[in-house]
Coordinates of C-alpha atoms in Angstrom, one line a residue:
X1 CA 145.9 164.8 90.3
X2 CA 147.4 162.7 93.2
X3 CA 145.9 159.3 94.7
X4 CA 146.1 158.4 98.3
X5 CA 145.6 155.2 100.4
X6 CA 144.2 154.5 103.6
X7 CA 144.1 151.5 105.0
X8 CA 142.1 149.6 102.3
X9 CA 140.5 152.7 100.9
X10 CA 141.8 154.4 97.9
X11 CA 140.8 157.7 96.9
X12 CA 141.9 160.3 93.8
X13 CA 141.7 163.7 94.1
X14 CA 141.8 166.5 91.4
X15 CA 143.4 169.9 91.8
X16 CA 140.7 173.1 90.8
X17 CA 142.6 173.8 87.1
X18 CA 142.0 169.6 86.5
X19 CA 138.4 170.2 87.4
X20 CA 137.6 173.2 85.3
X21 CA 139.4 171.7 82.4
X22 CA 136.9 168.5 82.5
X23 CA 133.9 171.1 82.2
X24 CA 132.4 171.2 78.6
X25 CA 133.1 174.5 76.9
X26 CA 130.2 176.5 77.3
X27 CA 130.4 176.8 80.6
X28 CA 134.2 177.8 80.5
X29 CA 132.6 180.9 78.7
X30 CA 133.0 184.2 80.7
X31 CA 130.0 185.4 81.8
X32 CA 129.9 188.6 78.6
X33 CA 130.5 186.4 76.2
X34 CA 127.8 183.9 77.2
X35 CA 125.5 186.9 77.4
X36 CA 126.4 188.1 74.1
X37 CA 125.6 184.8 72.7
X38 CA 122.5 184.4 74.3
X39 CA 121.9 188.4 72.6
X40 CA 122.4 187.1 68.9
X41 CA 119.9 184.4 69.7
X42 CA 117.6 186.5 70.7
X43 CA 116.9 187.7 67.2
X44 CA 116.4 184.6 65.4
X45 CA 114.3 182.9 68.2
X46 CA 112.1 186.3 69.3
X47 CA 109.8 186.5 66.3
X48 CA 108.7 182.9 66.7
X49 CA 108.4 182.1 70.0
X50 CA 107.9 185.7 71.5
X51 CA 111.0 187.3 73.6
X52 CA 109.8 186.1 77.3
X53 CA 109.1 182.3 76.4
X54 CA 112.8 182.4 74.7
X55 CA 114.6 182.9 77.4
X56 CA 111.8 180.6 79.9
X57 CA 113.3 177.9 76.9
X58 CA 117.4 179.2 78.0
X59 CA 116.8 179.6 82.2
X60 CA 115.8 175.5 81.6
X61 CA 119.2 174.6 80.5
X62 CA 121.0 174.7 83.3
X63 CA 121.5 176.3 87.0
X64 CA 124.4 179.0 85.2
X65 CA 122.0 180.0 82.6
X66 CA 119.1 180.9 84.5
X67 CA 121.2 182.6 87.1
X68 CA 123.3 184.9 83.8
X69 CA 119.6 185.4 82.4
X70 CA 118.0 186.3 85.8
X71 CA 121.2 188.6 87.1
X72 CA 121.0 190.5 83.0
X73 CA 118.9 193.3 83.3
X74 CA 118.6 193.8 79.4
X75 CA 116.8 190.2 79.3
X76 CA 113.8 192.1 81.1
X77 CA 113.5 195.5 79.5
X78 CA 110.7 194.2 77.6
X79 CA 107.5 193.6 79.6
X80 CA 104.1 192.9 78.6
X81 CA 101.2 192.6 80.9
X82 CA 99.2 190.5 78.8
X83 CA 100.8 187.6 79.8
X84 CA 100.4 188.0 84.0
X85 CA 101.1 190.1 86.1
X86 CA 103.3 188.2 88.6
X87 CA 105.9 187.9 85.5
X88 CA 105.4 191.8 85.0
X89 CA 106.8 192.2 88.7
X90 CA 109.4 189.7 88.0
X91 CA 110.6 191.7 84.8
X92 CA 110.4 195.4 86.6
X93 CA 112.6 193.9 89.3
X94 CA 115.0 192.2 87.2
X95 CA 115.7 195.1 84.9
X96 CA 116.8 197.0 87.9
X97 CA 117.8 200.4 86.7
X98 CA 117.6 199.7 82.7
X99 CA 115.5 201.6 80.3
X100 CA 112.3 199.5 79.8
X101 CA 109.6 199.0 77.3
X102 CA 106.0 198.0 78.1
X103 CA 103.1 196.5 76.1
X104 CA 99.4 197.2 77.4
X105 CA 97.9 195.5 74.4
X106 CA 94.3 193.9 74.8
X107 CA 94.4 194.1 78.6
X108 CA 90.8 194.6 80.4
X109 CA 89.9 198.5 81.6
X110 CA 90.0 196.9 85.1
X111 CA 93.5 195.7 84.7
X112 CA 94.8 198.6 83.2
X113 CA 94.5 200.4 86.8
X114 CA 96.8 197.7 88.3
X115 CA 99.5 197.9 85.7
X116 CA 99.5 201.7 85.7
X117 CA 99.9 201.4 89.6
X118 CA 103.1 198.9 89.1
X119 CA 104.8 201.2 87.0
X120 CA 104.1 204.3 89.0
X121 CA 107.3 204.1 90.8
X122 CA 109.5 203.1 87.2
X123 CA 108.3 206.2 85.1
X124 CA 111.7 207.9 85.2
X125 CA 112.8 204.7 83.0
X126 CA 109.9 204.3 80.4
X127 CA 111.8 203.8 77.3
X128 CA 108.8 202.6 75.0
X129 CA 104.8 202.4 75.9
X130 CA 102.6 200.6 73.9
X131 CA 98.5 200.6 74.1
X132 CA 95.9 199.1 72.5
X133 CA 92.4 199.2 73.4
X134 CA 89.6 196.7 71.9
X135 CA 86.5 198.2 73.5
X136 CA 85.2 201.6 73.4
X137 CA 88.0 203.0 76.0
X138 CA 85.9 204.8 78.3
X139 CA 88.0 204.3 81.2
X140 CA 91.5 205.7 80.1
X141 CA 92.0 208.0 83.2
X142 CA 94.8 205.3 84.6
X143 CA 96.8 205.7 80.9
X144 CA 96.3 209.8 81.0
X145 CA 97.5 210.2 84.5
X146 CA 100.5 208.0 83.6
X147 CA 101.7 209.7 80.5
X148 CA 100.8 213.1 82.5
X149 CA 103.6 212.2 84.9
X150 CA 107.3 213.4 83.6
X151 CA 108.5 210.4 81.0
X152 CA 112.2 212.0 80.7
X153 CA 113.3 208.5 79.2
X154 CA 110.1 208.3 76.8
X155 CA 111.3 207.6 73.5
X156 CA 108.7 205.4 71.5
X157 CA 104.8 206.0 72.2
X158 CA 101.6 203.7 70.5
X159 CA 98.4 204.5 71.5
X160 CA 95.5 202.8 69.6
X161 CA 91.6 203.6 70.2
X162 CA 90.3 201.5 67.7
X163 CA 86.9 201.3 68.9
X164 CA 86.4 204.8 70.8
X165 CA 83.8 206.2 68.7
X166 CA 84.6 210.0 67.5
X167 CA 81.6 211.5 68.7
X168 CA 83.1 210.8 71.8
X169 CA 85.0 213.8 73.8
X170 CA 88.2 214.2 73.3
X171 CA 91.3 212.6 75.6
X172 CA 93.8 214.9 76.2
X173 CA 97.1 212.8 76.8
X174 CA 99.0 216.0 78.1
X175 CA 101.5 215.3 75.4
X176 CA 104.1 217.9 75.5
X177 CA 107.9 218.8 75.3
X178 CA 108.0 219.3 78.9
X179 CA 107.0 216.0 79.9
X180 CA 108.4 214.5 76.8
X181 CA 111.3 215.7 75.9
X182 CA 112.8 212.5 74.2
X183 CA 110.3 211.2 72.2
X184 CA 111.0 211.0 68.8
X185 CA 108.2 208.1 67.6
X186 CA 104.5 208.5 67.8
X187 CA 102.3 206.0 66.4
X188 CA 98.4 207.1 67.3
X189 CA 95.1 205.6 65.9
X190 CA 91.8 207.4 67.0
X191 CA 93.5 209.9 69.0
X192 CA 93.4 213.6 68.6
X193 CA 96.9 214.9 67.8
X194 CA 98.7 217.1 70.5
X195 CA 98.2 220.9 69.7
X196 CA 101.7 222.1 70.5
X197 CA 103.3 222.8 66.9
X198 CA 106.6 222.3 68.7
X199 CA 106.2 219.2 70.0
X200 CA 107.0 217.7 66.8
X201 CA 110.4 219.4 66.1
X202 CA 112.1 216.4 67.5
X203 CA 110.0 214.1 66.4
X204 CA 111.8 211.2 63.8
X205 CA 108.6 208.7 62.8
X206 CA 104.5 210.2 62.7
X207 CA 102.0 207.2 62.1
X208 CA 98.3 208.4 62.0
X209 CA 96.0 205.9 61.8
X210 CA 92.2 206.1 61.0
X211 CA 90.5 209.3 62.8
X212 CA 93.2 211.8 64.5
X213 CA 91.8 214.7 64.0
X214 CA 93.3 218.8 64.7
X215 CA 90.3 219.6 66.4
X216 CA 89.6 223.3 66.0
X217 CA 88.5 223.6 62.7
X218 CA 90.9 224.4 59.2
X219 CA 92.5 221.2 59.2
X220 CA 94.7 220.9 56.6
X221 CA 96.4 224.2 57.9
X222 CA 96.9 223.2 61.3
X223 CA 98.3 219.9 59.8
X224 CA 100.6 221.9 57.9
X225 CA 101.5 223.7 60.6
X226 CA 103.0 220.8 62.3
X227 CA 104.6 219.5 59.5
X228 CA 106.1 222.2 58.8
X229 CA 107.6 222.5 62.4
X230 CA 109.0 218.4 62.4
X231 CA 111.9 219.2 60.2
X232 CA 113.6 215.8 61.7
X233 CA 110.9 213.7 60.1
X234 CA 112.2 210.3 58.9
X235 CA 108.9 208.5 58.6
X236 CA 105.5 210.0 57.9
X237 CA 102.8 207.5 57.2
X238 CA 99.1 208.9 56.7
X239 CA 98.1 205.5 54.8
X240 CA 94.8 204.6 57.0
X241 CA 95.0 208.3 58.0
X242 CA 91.0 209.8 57.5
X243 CA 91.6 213.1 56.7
X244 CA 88.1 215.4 57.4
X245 CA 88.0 217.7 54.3
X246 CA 84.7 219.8 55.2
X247 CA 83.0 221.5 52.2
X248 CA 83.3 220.8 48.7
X249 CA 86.5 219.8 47.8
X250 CA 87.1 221.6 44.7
X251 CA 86.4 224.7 47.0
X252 CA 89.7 223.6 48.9
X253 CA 92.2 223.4 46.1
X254 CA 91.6 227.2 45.9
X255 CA 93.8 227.2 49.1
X256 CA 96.6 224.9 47.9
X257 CA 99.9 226.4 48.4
X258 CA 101.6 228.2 45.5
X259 CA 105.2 226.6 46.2
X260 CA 106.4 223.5 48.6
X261 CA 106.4 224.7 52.2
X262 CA 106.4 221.6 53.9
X263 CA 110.8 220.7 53.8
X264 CA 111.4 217.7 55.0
X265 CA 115.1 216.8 54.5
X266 CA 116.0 213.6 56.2
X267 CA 112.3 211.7 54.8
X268 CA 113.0 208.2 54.1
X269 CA 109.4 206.9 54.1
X270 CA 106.0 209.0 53.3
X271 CA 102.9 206.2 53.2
X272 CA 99.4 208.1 52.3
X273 CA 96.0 206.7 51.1
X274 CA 93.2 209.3 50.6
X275 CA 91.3 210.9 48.1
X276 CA 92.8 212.6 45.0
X277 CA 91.3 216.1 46.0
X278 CA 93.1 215.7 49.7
X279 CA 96.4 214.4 48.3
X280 CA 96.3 217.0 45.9
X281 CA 97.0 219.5 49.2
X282 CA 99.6 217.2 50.3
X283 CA 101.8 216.8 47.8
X284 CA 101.6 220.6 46.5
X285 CA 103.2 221.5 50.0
X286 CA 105.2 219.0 50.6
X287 CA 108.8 218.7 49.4
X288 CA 110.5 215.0 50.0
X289 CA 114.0 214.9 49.2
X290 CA 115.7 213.0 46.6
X291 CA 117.3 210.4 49.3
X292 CA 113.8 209.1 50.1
X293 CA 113.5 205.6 50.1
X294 CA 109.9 204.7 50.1
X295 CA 106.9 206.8 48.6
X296 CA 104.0 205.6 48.5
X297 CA 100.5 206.7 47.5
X298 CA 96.8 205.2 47.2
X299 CA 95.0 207.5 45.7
X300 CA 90.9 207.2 45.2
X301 CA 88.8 208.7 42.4
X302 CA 85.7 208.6 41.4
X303 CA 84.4 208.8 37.8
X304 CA 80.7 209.2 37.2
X305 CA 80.6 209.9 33.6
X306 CA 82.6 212.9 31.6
X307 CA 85.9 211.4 32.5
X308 CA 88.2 212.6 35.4
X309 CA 90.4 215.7 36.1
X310 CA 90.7 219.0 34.1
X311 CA 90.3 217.4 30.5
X312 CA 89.0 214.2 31.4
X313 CA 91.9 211.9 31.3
X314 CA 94.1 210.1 33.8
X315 CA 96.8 212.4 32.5
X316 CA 95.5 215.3 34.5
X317 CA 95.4 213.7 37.7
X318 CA 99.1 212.1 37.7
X319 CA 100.2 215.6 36.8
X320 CA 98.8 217.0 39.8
X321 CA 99.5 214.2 42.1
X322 CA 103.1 214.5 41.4
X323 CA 104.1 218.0 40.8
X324 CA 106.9 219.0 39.2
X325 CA 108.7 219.8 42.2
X326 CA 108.4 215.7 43.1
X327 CA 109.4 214.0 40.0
X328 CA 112.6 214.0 40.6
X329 CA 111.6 210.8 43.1
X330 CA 111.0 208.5 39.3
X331 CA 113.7 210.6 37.1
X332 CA 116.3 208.2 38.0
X333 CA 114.3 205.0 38.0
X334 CA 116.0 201.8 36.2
X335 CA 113.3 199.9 36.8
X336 CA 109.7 200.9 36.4
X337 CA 106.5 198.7 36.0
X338 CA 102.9 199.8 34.6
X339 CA 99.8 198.5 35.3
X340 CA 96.2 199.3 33.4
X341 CA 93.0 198.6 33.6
X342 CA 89.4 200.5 33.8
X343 CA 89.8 200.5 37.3
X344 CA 93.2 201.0 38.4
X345 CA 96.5 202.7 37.1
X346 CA 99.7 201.9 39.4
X347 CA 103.4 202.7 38.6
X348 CA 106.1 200.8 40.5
X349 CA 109.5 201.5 40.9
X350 CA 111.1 198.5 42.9
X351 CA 114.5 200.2 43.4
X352 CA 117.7 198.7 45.2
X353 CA 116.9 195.5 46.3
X354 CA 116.3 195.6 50.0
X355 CA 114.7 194.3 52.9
X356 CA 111.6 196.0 55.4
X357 CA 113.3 197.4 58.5
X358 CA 112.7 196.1 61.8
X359 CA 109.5 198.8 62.1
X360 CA 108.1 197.7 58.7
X361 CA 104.5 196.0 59.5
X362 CA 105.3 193.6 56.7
X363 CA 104.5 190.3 57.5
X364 CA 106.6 188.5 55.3
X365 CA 110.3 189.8 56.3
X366 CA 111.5 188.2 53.1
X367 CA 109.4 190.5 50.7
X368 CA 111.3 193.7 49.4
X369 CA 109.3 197.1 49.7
X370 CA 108.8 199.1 46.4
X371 CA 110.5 202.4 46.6
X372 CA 108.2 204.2 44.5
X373 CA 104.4 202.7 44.7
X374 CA 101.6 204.7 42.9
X375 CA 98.2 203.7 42.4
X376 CA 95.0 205.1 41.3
X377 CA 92.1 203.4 42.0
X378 CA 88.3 204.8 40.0
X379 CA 85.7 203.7 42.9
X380 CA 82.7 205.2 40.2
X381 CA 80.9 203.4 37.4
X382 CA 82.9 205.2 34.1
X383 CA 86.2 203.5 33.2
X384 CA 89.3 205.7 33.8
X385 CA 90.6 207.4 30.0
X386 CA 94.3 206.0 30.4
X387 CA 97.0 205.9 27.8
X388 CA 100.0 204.6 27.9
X389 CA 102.0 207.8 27.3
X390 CA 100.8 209.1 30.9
X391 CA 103.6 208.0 32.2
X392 CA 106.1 210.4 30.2
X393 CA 104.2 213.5 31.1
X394 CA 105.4 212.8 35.5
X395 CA 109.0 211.9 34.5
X396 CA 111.9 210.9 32.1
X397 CA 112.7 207.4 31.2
X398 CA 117.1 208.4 30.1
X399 CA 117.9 205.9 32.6
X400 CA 115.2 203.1 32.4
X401 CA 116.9 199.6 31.9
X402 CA 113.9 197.6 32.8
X403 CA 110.1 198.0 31.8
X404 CA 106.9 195.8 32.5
X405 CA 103.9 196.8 31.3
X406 CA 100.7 195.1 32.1
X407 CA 97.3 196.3 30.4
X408 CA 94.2 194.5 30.9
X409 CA 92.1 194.8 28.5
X410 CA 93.3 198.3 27.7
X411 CA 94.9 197.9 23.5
X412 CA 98.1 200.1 22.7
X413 CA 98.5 200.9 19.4
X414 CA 101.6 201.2 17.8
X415 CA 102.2 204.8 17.9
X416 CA 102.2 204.4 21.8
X417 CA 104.1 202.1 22.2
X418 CA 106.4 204.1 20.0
X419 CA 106.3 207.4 21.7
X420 CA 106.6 205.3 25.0
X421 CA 110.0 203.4 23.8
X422 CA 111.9 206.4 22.1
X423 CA 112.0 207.9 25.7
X424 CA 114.1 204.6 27.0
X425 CA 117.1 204.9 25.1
X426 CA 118.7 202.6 27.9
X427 CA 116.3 200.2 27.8
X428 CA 117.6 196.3 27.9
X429 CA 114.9 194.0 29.5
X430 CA 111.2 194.7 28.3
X431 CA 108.2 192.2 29.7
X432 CA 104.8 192.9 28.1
X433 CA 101.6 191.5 29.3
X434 CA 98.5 192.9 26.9
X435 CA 95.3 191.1 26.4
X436 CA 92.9 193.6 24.6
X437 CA 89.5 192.0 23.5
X438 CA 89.6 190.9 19.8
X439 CA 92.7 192.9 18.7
X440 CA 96.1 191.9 18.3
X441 CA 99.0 193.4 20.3
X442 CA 101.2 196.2 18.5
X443 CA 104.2 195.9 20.3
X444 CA 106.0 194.0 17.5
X445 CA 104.9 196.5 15.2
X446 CA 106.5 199.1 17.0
X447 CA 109.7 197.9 17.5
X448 CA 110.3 197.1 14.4
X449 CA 112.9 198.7 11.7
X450 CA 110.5 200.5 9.1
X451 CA 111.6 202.3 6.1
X452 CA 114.1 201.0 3.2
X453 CA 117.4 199.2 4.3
X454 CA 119.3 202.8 3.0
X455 CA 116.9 204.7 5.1
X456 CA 115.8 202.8 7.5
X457 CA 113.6 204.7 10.6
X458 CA 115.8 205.6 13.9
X459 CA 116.2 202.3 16.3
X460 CA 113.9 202.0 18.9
X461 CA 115.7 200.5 22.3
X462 CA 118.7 199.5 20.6
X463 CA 120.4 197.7 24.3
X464 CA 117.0 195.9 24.4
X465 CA 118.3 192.5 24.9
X466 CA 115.6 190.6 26.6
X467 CA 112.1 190.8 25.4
X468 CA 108.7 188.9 27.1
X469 CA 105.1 188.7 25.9
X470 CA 102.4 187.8 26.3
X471 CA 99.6 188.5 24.4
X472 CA 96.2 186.8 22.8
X473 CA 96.7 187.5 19.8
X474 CA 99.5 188.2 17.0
X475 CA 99.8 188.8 13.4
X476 CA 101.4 186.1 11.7
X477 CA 104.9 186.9 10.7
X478 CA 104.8 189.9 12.7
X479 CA 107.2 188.4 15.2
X480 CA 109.8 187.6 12.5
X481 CA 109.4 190.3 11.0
X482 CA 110.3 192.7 13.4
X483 CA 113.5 190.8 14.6
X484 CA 115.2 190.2 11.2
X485 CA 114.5 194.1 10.5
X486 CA 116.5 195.1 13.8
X487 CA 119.4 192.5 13.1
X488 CA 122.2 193.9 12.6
X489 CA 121.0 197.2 13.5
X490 CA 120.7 196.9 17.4
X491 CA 122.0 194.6 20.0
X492 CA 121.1 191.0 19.5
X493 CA 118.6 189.4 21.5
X494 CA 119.6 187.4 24.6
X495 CA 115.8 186.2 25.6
X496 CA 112.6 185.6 23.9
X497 CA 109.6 184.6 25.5
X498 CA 106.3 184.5 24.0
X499 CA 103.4 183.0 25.8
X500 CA 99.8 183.3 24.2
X501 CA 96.2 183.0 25.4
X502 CA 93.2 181.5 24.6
X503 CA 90.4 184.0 23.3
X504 CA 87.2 184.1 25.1
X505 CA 86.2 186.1 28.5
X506 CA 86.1 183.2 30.9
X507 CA 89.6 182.0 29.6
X508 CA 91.3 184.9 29.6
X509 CA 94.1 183.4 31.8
X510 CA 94.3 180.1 30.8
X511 CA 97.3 179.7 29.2
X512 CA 97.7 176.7 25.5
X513 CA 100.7 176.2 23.3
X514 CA 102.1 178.9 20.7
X515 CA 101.1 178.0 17.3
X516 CA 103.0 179.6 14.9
X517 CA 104.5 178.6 11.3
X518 CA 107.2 175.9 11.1
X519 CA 109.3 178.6 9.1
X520 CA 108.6 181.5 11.6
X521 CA 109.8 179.5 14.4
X522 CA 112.6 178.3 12.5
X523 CA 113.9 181.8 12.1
X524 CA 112.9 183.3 15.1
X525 CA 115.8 180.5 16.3
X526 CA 118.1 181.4 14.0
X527 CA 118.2 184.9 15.2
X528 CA 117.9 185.0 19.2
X529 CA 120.3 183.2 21.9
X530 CA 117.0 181.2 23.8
X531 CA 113.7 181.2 22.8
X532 CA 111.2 180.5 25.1
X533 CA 107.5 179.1 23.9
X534 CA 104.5 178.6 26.6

């Protein structure tokens, strides 16, 4: 800095280094690191706000910001014409030469004509397409001629016909290797699936949705026969998938495969929701390995009368929905929880904590996915025959260290619940929810030491350290009893927690005080760590 006079004018002048030094900080950033930084915050801003009106919010800062945003071609790979079409052109010419992904959700048949014709000449750089139709999608010819073209960058293709009634001839996309040969994620919802058995070998994530059909007749074999050709399989999700079985079912199990033929190694997800009779194909061909993080089934049965399966129990059908050759998927479960009702049977087995990935469809990003989710649901007018032992007869419980079981209006006796806990010799935390009508749970009574204290009967969960119920209603003295007699014979207990209901249909949930004797509560206190009342 140096200050000169003339006359009576003084001035100061700053040397270039003095200048740059007075700017704030930000803008002393170099031009990749401010891009980086503007990258990360992308991800916390883009789910709320949408990725183009983020970085409208960053171009307003300043004159340097909007020129790094403009002159960053990865700040305009994604493009969606739903919002207009001049900031479409904006985003294909910005990108320049990067790989770019476009949304054609909800846009009118007339428009669909124009976009197609602005991204005739960026083909060659179609990373991800994205369609979604709300009419009846009678004018598609724009969207076939596009994906007809060669898409050597196509990695990621949606295509959703929501509305396109089935009767409807059928749109052939001209998906092929050929044209294709990069894409590795197919997501399609009223669309016929492409033919070409090979066409699938490279392909990572299959989502059908509603009615894909194989036209041509013998569907489950021509659906087997791509399967059995997409060995790279990752994610397989058939969970709004209608399947057309034609005939009488029980007809069709006469084909079911005598041994898994379907090998899918690197499966991390399988999603299906069908009928028992369909999944019962399925998962007799299908082999998912023991790495698989999420399986998931919704199976529908219907019970008229005469019970369900081969000797009318539930028992039949979970032994045929998960074949031996797929129970390895719960034989290492440590935590398992069981619901039953007349209506429903579901098994869940939450697994290692952890969150949806980034092409989960889970709203809630904060809500962990189950890694094993079974559930039966009876859409007839007989109540499903469950029991709790079921359960034992589709895997082993050596490793359980956590069990909830919930049964509505479903009463266990004793000797289940006794079978049920001497196959969880690891068992530590147990939370049991039963509220049969006008009987008292047994759960107590199983768990408890019989026989004389020099022959006393084996120990049932002897780890079990933490133990919840709730229940209508209980013997009295049954609850003390059954602690004193495991005292000193298995670990002590951590956690009680006993929580009681009023009697009566209409109250069945409502929730009033415990009321049991003075002296029973005294020495329930006396013998666990924290004792919990509600």
């Amino acid at each position: 800095m140096s200050t000169s006079s003339y006359g009576n004018d003084s001035r100061t002048t700053f040397s270039k280094s003095t200048v740059v030094l007075a700017m704030p900080t930000i803008h002393r950033l170099p031009v990749e690191l401010l891009v980086e930084v503007f990258s990360w915050s992308q991800l916390t801003h883009s789910a709320l706000v949408g990725p183009r009106h983020h970085w409208t919010q960053l171009m307003l800062v300043c004159q340097r910001w909007r020129a790094v945003v403009v002159d960053t071609p990865q700040f305009w790979t994604t493009i969606d014409f739903a919002d207009n079409f001049q900031w479409a052109r904006d985003s294909l010419s910005r990108s320049r030469n990067a790989v770019i992904d476009i949304n054609l959700v909800g846009i009118e048949p007339s428009i669909l004509e124009t976009a197609v014709g602005l991204l005739a000449s960026h083909t060659l750089r179609l990373r991800r397409l994205v369609f979604h139709s709300n009419d009846t999608g009678d004018n598609l010819d724009p969207l076939v001629k596009l994906l007809f073209s060669h898409l050597p960058a196509l990695e990621e293709l949606a295509i959703s016909l929501t509305q396109r009634p089935f009767a409807w001839p059928e749109v052939d996309f001209g998906l092929a290797c050929d044209k294709h040969p990069r894409l590795h994620r197919l997501i399609l919802e009223g669309v016929t699936i492409p033919r070409e058995p090979q066409f699938y070998s490279r392909m990572k994530t299959l989502v059908l949705h509603k009615r894909c059909p194989v036209r041509g007749g013998a569907f489950m074999k021509r659906l087997f026969g791509i399967l059995v050709n997409a060995s790279e399989l990752e994610e397989l999700d058939l969970s709004h998938y209608e399947i057309e079985v034609s005939g009488d079912p029980q007809e069709d199990m006469e084909d079911l495969p005598p041994v898994p033929v379907i090998v899918l190694p690197k499966l991390r997800s399988f999603y299906m929701e069908h009928s028992v009779h369909v999944m019962y194909q399925m998962l007799a061909a299908l082999n998912i390995p023991p790495t698989c993080e999420h399986f998931h089934l919704r199976a529908i049965t219907t019970v008229w009368g005469g019970g369900v399966g081969d000797d009318g129990t539930l028992r039949s059908i979970l032994v045929r929905l998960i074949p031996s050759h797929l129970r390895h998927l719960l034989h290492n479960a440590e935590q398992l929880s069981i619901t039953m009702s007349s209506r429903r049977y579901v098994i869940r087995d939450p697994g290692p904590v952890r969150l949806p990935s980034s092409q989960s469809t889970s709203t809630d990003p904060d809500v962990p996915i189950d890694r094993v989710h079974i559930l039966i649901a009876n859409s007839g007018t007989t109540s499903l025959h469950i029991s709790l032992e079921d359960i034992l007869h589709v895997t082993s419980l050596t490793h359980l260290m956590s069990l909830t079981i919930n049964s509505e209006r479903q009463h266990i006796e004793s000797t289940a619940w006794a079978a049920l806990l001497r196959s969880c010799p690891k068992l530590c935390t147990l939370v049991v929810s039963e509220i049969p009508t006008g009987r008292s749970t047994s759960i107590f009574e199983a768990l408890a030491v019989q026989g004389s204290a020099e022959h006393p009967s084996p120990v049932l969960c002897p780890s079990l350290h933490s133990l919840s119920v709730e229940s209508r209603l209980v013997i009295e003295g049954s609850i003390l009893a059954c602690i004193s007699s495991r005292e000193g014979r298995a670990q002590r207990l951590h956690f009680l927690s006993l929580r009681f209901v009023k009697p009566g249909l209409h109250m069945i949930n409502k929730e009033f005080p415990a009321k049991l004797p003075r002296d029973e509560l005294l020495g329930l206190c006396s013998l666990v760590d924290e004792l919990v009342m509600r």
